[in-house]
Coordinates of C-alpha atoms and ligand atoms in Angstrom, one line a residue:
X4 CA 1.7 59.0 -27.9
X5 CA -1.8 58.4 -26.7
X6 CA -2.7 62.0 -27.1
X7 CA -2.2 63.2 -30.7
X8 CA -1.5 66.9 -30.9
X9 CA -3.5 68.8 -33.5
X10 CA -4.2 72.6 -34.0
X11 CA -7.9 73.1 -34.1
X12 CA -9.4 76.0 -36.1
X13 CA -11.7 77.8 -33.6
X14 CA -12.7 80.7 -35.9
X15 CA -16.5 81.1 -35.3
X16 CA -16.6 77.8 -33.5
X17 CA -18.8 77.3 -30.4
X18 CA -17.0 76.4 -27.2
X19 CA -18.9 75.8 -24.0
X20 CA -17.5 76.0 -20.5
X21 CA -19.3 74.9 -17.4
X22 CA -18.0 76.5 -14.2
X23 CA -17.4 80.0 -12.8
X24 CA -14.4 79.6 -10.4
X25 CA -10.7 79.9 -10.8
X26 CA -10.3 76.7 -12.9
X27 CA -12.8 78.1 -15.3
X28 CA -11.1 81.4 -15.3
X29 CA -7.7 79.9 -16.2
X30 CA -9.2 78.1 -19.2
X31 CA -11.1 81.2 -20.3
X32 CA -7.9 83.2 -20.3
X33 CA -6.5 80.8 -22.9
X34 CA -9.7 80.5 -24.9
X35 CA -10.1 84.2 -25.1
X36 CA -6.9 84.3 -27.3
X37 CA -8.9 82.4 -29.9
X38 CA -11.7 83.6 -32.1
X39 CA -14.1 81.0 -30.6
X40 CA -17.6 81.9 -29.7
X41 CA -17.6 81.1 -25.9
X42 CA -20.5 80.4 -23.7
X43 CA -20.1 80.0 -20.0
X44 CA -22.5 78.3 -17.7
X45 CA -22.2 79.6 -14.1
X46 CA -24.7 80.5 -11.5
X47 CA -22.3 82.6 -9.5
X48 CA -19.2 83.4 -11.5
X49 CA -16.1 85.2 -10.3
X50 CA -15.9 88.9 -11.0
X51 CA -13.6 88.7 -14.0
X52 CA -16.0 86.4 -15.8
X53 CA -18.8 88.9 -15.1
X54 CA -16.6 91.6 -16.6
X55 CA -15.9 89.7 -19.8
X56 CA -19.6 89.0 -20.2
X57 CA -20.3 92.7 -19.8
X58 CA -17.7 93.5 -22.5
X59 CA -19.5 91.0 -24.7
X60 CA -16.4 88.8 -25.0
X61 CA -18.3 85.7 -23.7
X62 CA -21.9 84.7 -23.4
X63 CA -22.8 84.2 -19.7
X64 CA -25.6 81.8 -18.9
X65 CA -26.5 81.9 -15.2
X66 CA -27.5 78.3 -14.7
X67 CA -26.0 74.9 -14.9
X68 CA -25.5 73.3 -18.3
X69 CA -28.6 71.4 -19.4
X70 CA -29.7 69.2 -22.3
X71 CA -29.3 70.9 -25.6
X72 CA -26.7 73.5 -24.4
X73 CA -23.8 71.6 -25.9
X74 CA -25.5 71.1 -29.3
X75 CA -23.3 72.5 -32.0
X76 CA -20.4 73.0 -29.7
X77 CA -17.1 71.4 -30.7
X78 CA -15.4 71.6 -27.4
X79 CA -16.9 71.5 -23.9
X80 CA -14.9 72.2 -20.7
X81 CA -16.2 70.9 -17.4
X82 CA -14.7 73.1 -14.7
X83 CA -17.3 73.3 -12.1
X84 CA -15.0 72.1 -9.3
X85 CA -17.6 69.4 -8.4
X86 CA -16.8 65.9 -9.5
X87 CA -20.4 64.7 -9.8
X88 CA -21.4 67.9 -11.7
X89 CA -18.4 67.6 -14.0
X90 CA -19.4 64.0 -14.8
X91 CA -23.0 65.1 -15.5
X92 CA -21.9 67.9 -17.8
X93 CA -19.4 65.7 -19.7
X94 CA -22.0 63.0 -20.2
X95 CA -24.5 65.5 -21.6
X96 CA -21.9 67.2 -23.8
X97 CA -20.6 63.9 -25.2
X98 CA -24.1 62.8 -26.0
X99 CA -24.5 66.0 -28.0
X100 CA -21.4 65.4 -30.0
X101 CA -18.8 67.6 -28.3
X102 CA -15.3 66.7 -27.3
X103 CA -15.0 67.0 -23.5
X104 CA -12.3 68.1 -21.2
X105 CA -12.8 67.7 -17.5
X106 CA -10.3 70.0 -15.8
X107 CA -7.7 67.9 -13.9
X108 CA -9.2 64.6 -14.9
X109 CA -7.1 63.1 -17.6
X110 CA -8.8 59.8 -17.7
X111 CA -12.3 61.3 -18.0
X112 CA -11.3 63.7 -20.8
X113 CA -11.4 63.3 -24.6
X114 CA -8.7 65.8 -25.0
X115 CA -6.2 67.7 -22.9
X116 CA -5.0 71.2 -23.1
X117 CA -1.2 71.4 -23.5
X118 CA 1.1 73.9 -22.0
X119 CA 1.2 76.6 -24.6
X120 CA 3.9 79.1 -25.7
X121 CA 2.0 81.7 -27.7
X122 CA 3.9 83.7 -30.3
X123 CA 1.0 83.9 -32.7
X124 CA 1.2 82.8 -35.5
X125 CA 3.8 80.5 -33.9
X126 CA 2.4 78.3 -31.3
X127 CA 4.3 75.7 -29.3
X128 CA 2.2 73.0 -27.5
X129 CA 3.8 70.9 -24.8
X130 CA 2.2 67.7 -23.5
X131 CA 3.3 65.0 -21.1
X132 CA 0.1 63.0 -21.1
X133 CA -0.3 64.0 -17.5
X134 CA 2.9 62.3 -16.5
X135 CA 5.0 65.3 -15.6
X136 CA 3.3 68.6 -15.3
X137 CA 6.4 70.0 -13.6
X138 CA 8.5 69.1 -16.7
X139 CA 5.9 70.7 -19.0
X140 CA 6.2 73.9 -17.1
X141 CA 9.9 73.8 -17.1
X142 CA 10.0 73.2 -20.8
X143 CA 7.5 76.0 -21.4
X144 CA 9.7 78.4 -19.5
X145 CA 12.7 77.3 -21.5
X146 CA 10.9 77.7 -24.8
X147 CA 9.4 81.1 -23.7
X148 CA 13.0 82.2 -23.2
X149 CA 14.3 80.8 -26.4
X150 CA 11.5 82.3 -28.5
X151 CA 11.9 86.0 -28.2
X152 CA 8.8 88.0 -27.7
X153 CA 9.2 89.6 -31.2
X154 CA 9.0 86.2 -32.9
X155 CA 5.3 86.5 -33.5
X156 CA 5.7 89.8 -35.4
X157 CA 8.5 88.4 -37.5
X158 CA 6.4 85.4 -38.4
X159 CA 3.3 87.4 -39.2
X160 CA 5.4 89.7 -41.5
X161 CA 6.9 86.6 -43.1
X162 CA 3.4 85.2 -43.7
X163 CA 2.3 88.3 -45.5
X164 CA 5.4 88.3 -47.6
X165 CA 5.3 84.7 -48.6
X166 CA 4.0 85.3 -52.1
X167 CA 6.8 87.8 -52.9
X168 CA 9.5 85.4 -51.5
X169 CA 8.2 82.8 -53.9
X170 CA 9.9 84.7 -56.7
X171 CA 13.1 83.2 -55.3
X172 CA 13.9 79.7 -56.6
X173 CA 12.4 76.9 -54.6
X174 CA 14.7 75.1 -52.1
X175 CA 18.0 76.3 -50.9
X176 CA 17.7 79.9 -52.1
X177 CA 14.4 80.4 -50.5
X178 CA 15.4 78.8 -47.3
X179 CA 18.5 81.0 -47.1
X180 CA 16.3 84.0 -47.4
X181 CA 14.0 83.0 -44.6
X182 CA 16.8 81.8 -42.4
X183 CA 18.4 85.2 -42.8
X184 CA 15.1 86.8 -42.0
X185 CA 14.5 85.0 -38.8
X186 CA 18.0 84.8 -37.5
X187 CA 19.6 88.1 -38.6
X188 CA 17.6 90.7 -40.5
X189 CA 14.2 90.4 -38.7
X190 CA 15.6 90.7 -35.2
X191 CA 17.9 93.5 -36.4
X192 CA 15.0 95.5 -37.9
X193 CA 13.0 95.1 -34.6
X194 CA 16.0 96.2 -32.6
X195 CA 16.5 99.3 -34.7
X196 CA 12.8 100.1 -35.0
X197 CA 13.0 99.8 -38.8
X198 CA 9.8 98.8 -40.5
X199 CA 9.5 95.0 -41.0
X200 CA 8.0 95.3 -44.5
X201 CA 10.8 97.6 -45.7
X202 CA 13.4 95.2 -44.2
X203 CA 11.9 92.3 -46.0
X204 CA 11.9 94.2 -49.3
X205 CA 15.6 95.1 -48.9
X206 CA 16.5 91.5 -48.0
X207 CA 14.6 90.1 -51.0
X208 CA 16.4 92.5 -53.4
X209 CA 19.7 91.4 -52.0
X210 CA 18.9 87.7 -52.4
X211 CA 17.5 88.1 -55.9
X212 CA 20.8 89.6 -57.0
X213 CA 22.7 86.6 -55.7
X214 CA 23.9 83.9 -58.1
X215 CA 23.0 80.3 -57.8
X216 CA 23.9 79.0 -54.3
X217 CA 27.2 77.4 -54.0
X218 CA 27.5 73.9 -52.6
X219 CA 29.4 73.1 -49.5
X220 CA 30.4 70.0 -47.6
X221 CA 30.5 69.6 -43.9
X222 CA 32.3 66.6 -42.6
X223 CA 30.5 65.9 -39.4
X224 CA 31.3 63.6 -36.6
X225 CA 28.2 61.9 -35.4
X226 CA 29.8 60.5 -32.2
X227 CA 29.4 57.0 -30.9
X228 CA 25.6 56.7 -31.3
X229 CA 23.8 58.4 -28.5
X230 CA 22.2 61.5 -30.0
X231 CA 23.0 63.4 -26.8
X232 CA 26.7 63.1 -27.7
X233 CA 26.3 65.1 -30.9
X234 CA 27.8 68.6 -30.8
X235 CA 25.6 71.6 -31.2
X236 CA 27.5 72.3 -34.5
X237 CA 26.7 68.9 -35.8
X238 CA 23.0 69.4 -35.0
X239 CA 23.0 72.7 -36.8
X240 CA 24.7 71.2 -39.8
X241 CA 22.0 68.4 -39.9
X242 CA 19.4 71.1 -39.6
X243 CA 20.6 72.8 -42.8
X244 CA 21.6 69.8 -44.9
X245 CA 20.2 69.2 -48.3
X246 CA 21.9 65.9 -48.6
X247 CA 23.2 63.6 -45.8
X248 CA 25.7 61.0 -46.9
X249 CA 26.2 58.7 -44.0
X250 CA 28.1 55.5 -43.0
X251 CA 26.3 52.4 -42.0
X252 CA 27.2 52.8 -38.3
X253 CA 25.1 56.0 -37.9
X254 CA 22.2 55.4 -35.5
X255 CA 18.7 56.0 -36.9
X256 CA 18.0 58.4 -34.0
X257 CA 20.7 60.6 -35.3
X258 CA 19.6 60.5 -38.9
X259 CA 16.1 61.6 -37.7
X260 CA 17.7 64.9 -36.7
X261 CA 18.4 65.7 -40.4
X262 CA 16.2 68.4 -42.0
X263 CA 12.9 66.8 -43.0
X264 CA 13.5 67.5 -46.7
X265 CA 17.1 66.3 -46.7
X266 CA 18.0 63.4 -48.9
X267 CA 19.6 60.6 -46.9
X268 CA 22.1 58.5 -48.7
X269 CA 23.6 55.4 -47.1
X270 CA 27.1 55.3 -48.5
X271 CA 27.6 51.9 -47.0
X272 CA 24.9 50.4 -49.3
X273 CA 22.9 52.4 -51.7
X274 CA 23.2 50.9 -55.1
X275 CA 26.8 49.8 -54.6
X276 CA 26.5 46.4 -53.0
X277 CA 27.7 45.7 -49.5
X278 CA 30.4 48.3 -49.3
X279 CA 30.7 51.5 -51.4
X280 CA 34.2 52.0 -52.9
X281 CA 35.9 55.1 -51.6
X282 CA 36.2 56.6 -55.0
X283 CA 32.4 56.4 -55.5
X284 CA 31.8 58.1 -52.2
X285 CA 34.1 60.9 -53.1
X286 CA 32.4 61.3 -56.5
X287 CA 29.0 61.3 -54.8
X288 CA 30.0 64.0 -52.3
X289 CA 31.5 66.2 -55.0
X290 CA 28.5 65.8 -57.4
X291 CA 25.9 66.9 -54.9
X292 CA 28.0 69.8 -53.8
X293 CA 28.5 70.9 -57.4
X294 CA 24.8 70.9 -57.9
X295 CA 24.6 73.5 -55.1
X296 CA 23.6 71.2 -52.2
X297 CA 24.7 71.7 -48.7
X298 CA 26.1 68.2 -48.1
X299 CA 26.6 66.7 -44.7
X300 CA 29.0 63.9 -44.8
X301 CA 28.1 62.1 -41.6
X302 CA 30.7 59.8 -40.1
X303 CA 30.6 57.8 -36.9
X304 CA 32.7 59.1 -34.0
X305 CA 35.2 61.7 -35.1
X306 CA 35.6 62.1 -38.8
X307 CA 39.3 62.3 -38.4
X308 CA 39.7 58.9 -36.7
X309 CA 39.9 56.0 -39.1
X310 CA 37.3 57.7 -41.3
X311 CA 39.0 58.2 -44.7
X312 CA 38.6 61.9 -44.1
X313 CA 41.6 62.9 -46.1
X314 CA 40.5 61.1 -49.3
X315 CA 37.2 63.0 -49.2
X316 CA 38.7 66.3 -48.4
X317 CA 41.2 66.0 -51.2
X318 CA 38.3 65.2 -53.6
X319 CA 36.6 68.4 -52.5
X320 CA 39.8 70.4 -52.9
X321 CA 40.4 69.0 -56.4
X322 CA 36.8 69.9 -57.3
X323 CA 37.0 73.4 -55.8
X324 CA 34.3 72.6 -53.3
X325 CA 34.4 74.4 -49.9
X326 CA 34.3 72.2 -46.8
X327 CA 34.5 72.3 -43.0
X328 CA 35.2 69.6 -40.5
X329 CA 33.0 69.2 -37.4
X330 CA 34.7 67.0 -34.8
X331 CA 32.8 64.3 -32.9
X332 CA 33.3 62.1 -29.9
X333 CA 35.4 59.2 -31.0
X334 CA 34.6 55.6 -29.9
X335 CA 37.6 55.4 -27.6
X336 CA 36.5 58.5 -25.6
X337 CA 32.9 57.2 -25.3
X338 CA 34.1 53.7 -24.3
X339 CA 36.5 55.0 -21.7
X340 CA 33.8 57.3 -20.2
X341 CA 31.4 54.5 -20.1
X342 CA 33.7 52.3 -17.9
X343 CA 34.7 55.2 -15.7
X344 CA 38.3 55.3 -16.9
X345 CA 40.5 58.0 -18.3
X346 CA 42.6 57.3 -21.4
X347 CA 45.7 58.9 -19.8
X348 CA 46.6 58.9 -16.2
X349 CA 49.4 60.6 -14.4
X350 CA 52.0 58.1 -13.4
X351 CA 50.5 55.3 -15.5
X352 CA 50.6 56.4 -19.1
X353 CA 51.6 59.7 -20.5
X354 CA 50.1 58.9 -23.9
X355 CA 47.4 56.9 -25.5
X356 CA 47.4 55.3 -28.9
X357 CA 44.4 55.0 -31.2
X358 CA 45.3 52.0 -33.4
X359 CA 43.4 49.9 -35.9
X360 CA 43.3 46.1 -35.7
X361 CA 43.6 45.8 -39.4
X362 CA 44.3 48.1 -42.4
X363 CA 44.1 47.7 -46.1
X364 CA 46.9 45.2 -46.1
X365 CA 45.4 42.9 -43.4
X366 CA 46.3 42.8 -39.7
X367 CA 48.0 46.1 -39.0
X368 CA 51.5 46.3 -37.7
X369 CA 52.4 48.5 -34.8
X370 CA 55.2 49.3 -32.4
X371 CA 54.4 46.3 -30.3
X372 CA 57.5 46.7 -28.1
X373 CA 56.4 50.1 -27.0
X374 CA 52.9 49.1 -26.5
X375 CA 53.9 46.1 -24.4
X376 CA 55.5 48.3 -21.7
X377 CA 53.9 48.3 -18.3
X378 CA 51.0 50.8 -18.0
X379 CA 50.5 51.5 -21.8
X380 CA 47.0 52.2 -23.0
X381 CA 45.7 51.8 -26.5
X382 CA 42.2 52.0 -28.0
X383 CA 42.0 49.4 -30.7
X384 CA 39.4 50.1 -33.4
X385 CA 38.2 47.4 -35.8
X386 CA 40.0 44.9 -33.6
X387 CA 37.6 42.1 -33.0
X388 CA 38.8 39.8 -35.8
X389 CA 42.4 40.7 -35.1
X390 CA 42.2 40.0 -31.4
X391 CA 44.2 36.7 -31.6
X392 CA 46.9 38.3 -33.6
X393 CA 47.0 41.4 -31.3
X394 CA 47.3 39.4 -28.1
X395 CA 50.0 37.2 -29.6
X396 CA 52.1 40.1 -30.8
X397 CA 51.9 42.0 -27.6
X398 CA 52.8 39.0 -25.4
X399 CA 55.6 38.1 -27.7
X400 CA 57.0 41.5 -27.2
X401 CA 56.8 41.2 -23.4
X402 CA 53.3 42.3 -22.4
X403 CA 52.0 40.4 -19.3
X404 CA 49.3 37.9 -19.8
X405 CA 47.2 39.6 -17.2
X406 CA 47.2 43.1 -18.6
X407 CA 43.6 44.3 -18.3
X408 CA 41.6 44.6 -21.5
X409 CA 38.1 45.9 -21.8
X410 CA 36.0 45.5 -24.9
X411 CA 33.1 48.0 -25.2
X412 CA 30.6 47.1 -27.9
X413 CA 28.1 49.7 -29.1
X414 CA 29.5 52.3 -26.7
X415 CA 26.9 54.9 -25.6
X416 CA 24.0 53.0 -27.1
X417 CA 21.2 51.3 -25.3
X418 CA 22.4 47.8 -26.3
X419 CA 26.0 48.3 -25.2
X420 CA 27.9 45.5 -23.7
X421 CA 31.2 45.6 -21.7
X422 CA 33.6 42.7 -21.7
X423 CA 36.2 42.8 -19.0
X424 CA 39.1 40.4 -19.5
X425 CA 42.9 40.1 -19.8
X426 CA 45.2 40.1 -22.7
X427 CA 45.7 36.3 -22.6
X428 CA 42.0 35.6 -22.4
X429 CA 40.9 38.2 -24.9
X430 CA 40.6 36.0 -28.0
X431 CA 38.5 33.3 -26.3
X432 CA 36.5 35.8 -24.4
X433 CA 35.6 37.7 -27.6
X434 CA 34.7 34.4 -29.3
X435 CA 32.4 33.5 -26.5
X436 CA 30.8 36.9 -26.5
X437 CA 30.0 36.8 -30.2
X438 CA 29.7 40.5 -30.5
X439 CA 28.0 41.7 -33.7
X440 CA 28.1 45.5 -33.1
X441 CA 31.0 47.8 -33.5
X442 CA 33.4 47.4 -30.6
X443 CA 36.5 49.1 -29.4
X444 CA 39.2 47.3 -27.4
X445 CA 40.7 49.2 -24.5
X446 CA 44.1 47.7 -24.0
X447 CA 45.5 48.4 -20.5
X448 CA 42.2 49.5 -18.9
X449 CA 39.8 47.6 -16.7
X450 CA 36.4 49.0 -15.9
X451 CA 36.7 51.0 -12.8
X452 CA 34.0 49.1 -10.9
X453 CA 35.6 45.8 -11.9
X454 CA 38.9 47.1 -10.4
X455 CA 37.1 47.8 -7.2
X456 CA 35.5 44.4 -7.2
X457 CA 38.8 42.7 -8.0
X458 CA 40.2 44.3 -4.9
X459 CA 37.5 42.9 -2.7
X460 CA 37.3 39.4 -4.3
X461 CA 39.2 38.1 -7.3
X462 CA 36.9 39.0 -10.2
X463 CA 36.5 36.3 -12.9
X464 CA 38.1 37.1 -16.2
X465 CA 35.9 37.2 -19.2
X466 CA 33.1 38.8 -17.3
X467 CA 30.5 40.0 -19.7
X468 CA 27.9 42.6 -18.7
X469 CA 25.0 44.1 -20.5
X470 CA 24.7 47.6 -19.3
X471 CA 22.7 50.7 -19.8
X472 CA 25.1 53.5 -20.6
Ligands
SAH13 N1 35.5 57.5 -36.8 C1 35.1 56.5 -35.9 C2 35.8 55.2 -36.1 C3 35.4 54.6 -37.4 S1 36.2 53.0 -37.7 C4 35.3 57.0 -34.5 O1 35.9 58.0 -34.3 O2 34.8 56.4 -33.5 C5 34.9 51.9 -37.1 C6 35.3 51.3 -35.7 O3 35.0 52.3 -34.7 C7 34.5 50.1 -35.3 O4 35.1 48.9 -35.9 C8 34.7 50.1 -33.8 O5 36.0 49.7 -33.5 C9 34.7 51.6 -33.6 N2 33.4 52.1 -33.1 C10 32.6 53.0 -33.8 N3 31.5 53.2 -33.1 C11 31.6 52.5 -32.0 C12 30.7 52.4 -30.8 N4 29.6 53.0 -30.7 N5 31.2 51.5 -29.8 C13 32.3 50.9 -29.9 N6 33.2 51.0 -31.0 C14 32.8 51.8 -32.0

């Protein structure tokens, strides 16, 4: 971020613009939305600039900018359309202490003007540091659409009402009031033509009468790591959270999406040593919910896949705390997608198993005979350490030594690695790869491209790739 966005107070501030053509005109249209005192230097300005001068909205000086003209100005725009003249203007202005923008000259400018969505008092500024003006325009159009034209009026009414709203308790109660204003009551009042002030009064009365907010728990699947694989509902829950209790596997980029004021608690570590006992996590969730917090219990992948979800739900039920489950993309789905395979395939396997390499009692037992059948597919979670045992069991029950096996480490993340091997080679291949991240073993699946390569030439087993997802 070479260009740091700030919102500059232009009330009564002098802004000088050199130039009288279309580029100058475009900048003036923006500047005229501010309370700046604007002076324009132009010998032969276009008609509109003349008209603004006649209306007294700008001061028009019919000569080029000269020494002393930029004194006291905070911003100076060089928009003469002449490179040498722009350079002269900017040198003069800088010497007199102003920040300079040369239109269409990023390198020569002290500041740049972002693409702006104006819903005063709400302003959205979009910048790409000159890298992608097309993208900035597209984003602007998208945001224009997203922010209804009535938003400015809602925000202005809210601003005037702020003191009264402060009679509500700080925190959740007040946020609930404003959320309802912007999402429900405000737009409704605008649509029906009711007065905004009266609508705010009525809403406040309603919220005042309400008892202390009740806590709630959302069990949210965070997916395999890539924030783009979050559901919209997960994002909304994070947006509203007071407390986020998360596993150790959750990527920082996802935690960053939590509401800024939310308290983040790492249930893998915080105060409990290397691994928090389940009972303590249950107690933590219930305690925060009872205090009235909106708790997001954030789990990697899908909360219902090897996530101890039932323990936590039962703790909520026992405590009379309401809850909801937001599903997520489980590691098996992410890993299969990454290697271009489907988990089930007509004529190959009519079902897929999600199994764990080990459970509370040690290496987990499964129906090995069924799994060993030709064409079976299983996604093995927490299976790295159990690989030797798994391969042994499966082959003992008749699985072929050359059944394809793909291990996907850190699925969907930038540092993902894919290990394509066979059942017999799996333990050694895993040892050699020394994976430290979470990995899911896809038994019965080879990466699609490796399949193609194998058809052309025999692909070596234990082929490790580092790949961008
Ligand atoms: N609820 C999670 C699973 C939690 S158990 C889910 O639905 O995905 C933890 C195991 O999940 C890890 O040992 C690993 O086998 C797997 N896992 C989680 N995230 C992963 C990722 N990004 N890539 C590969 N495997 C992952």
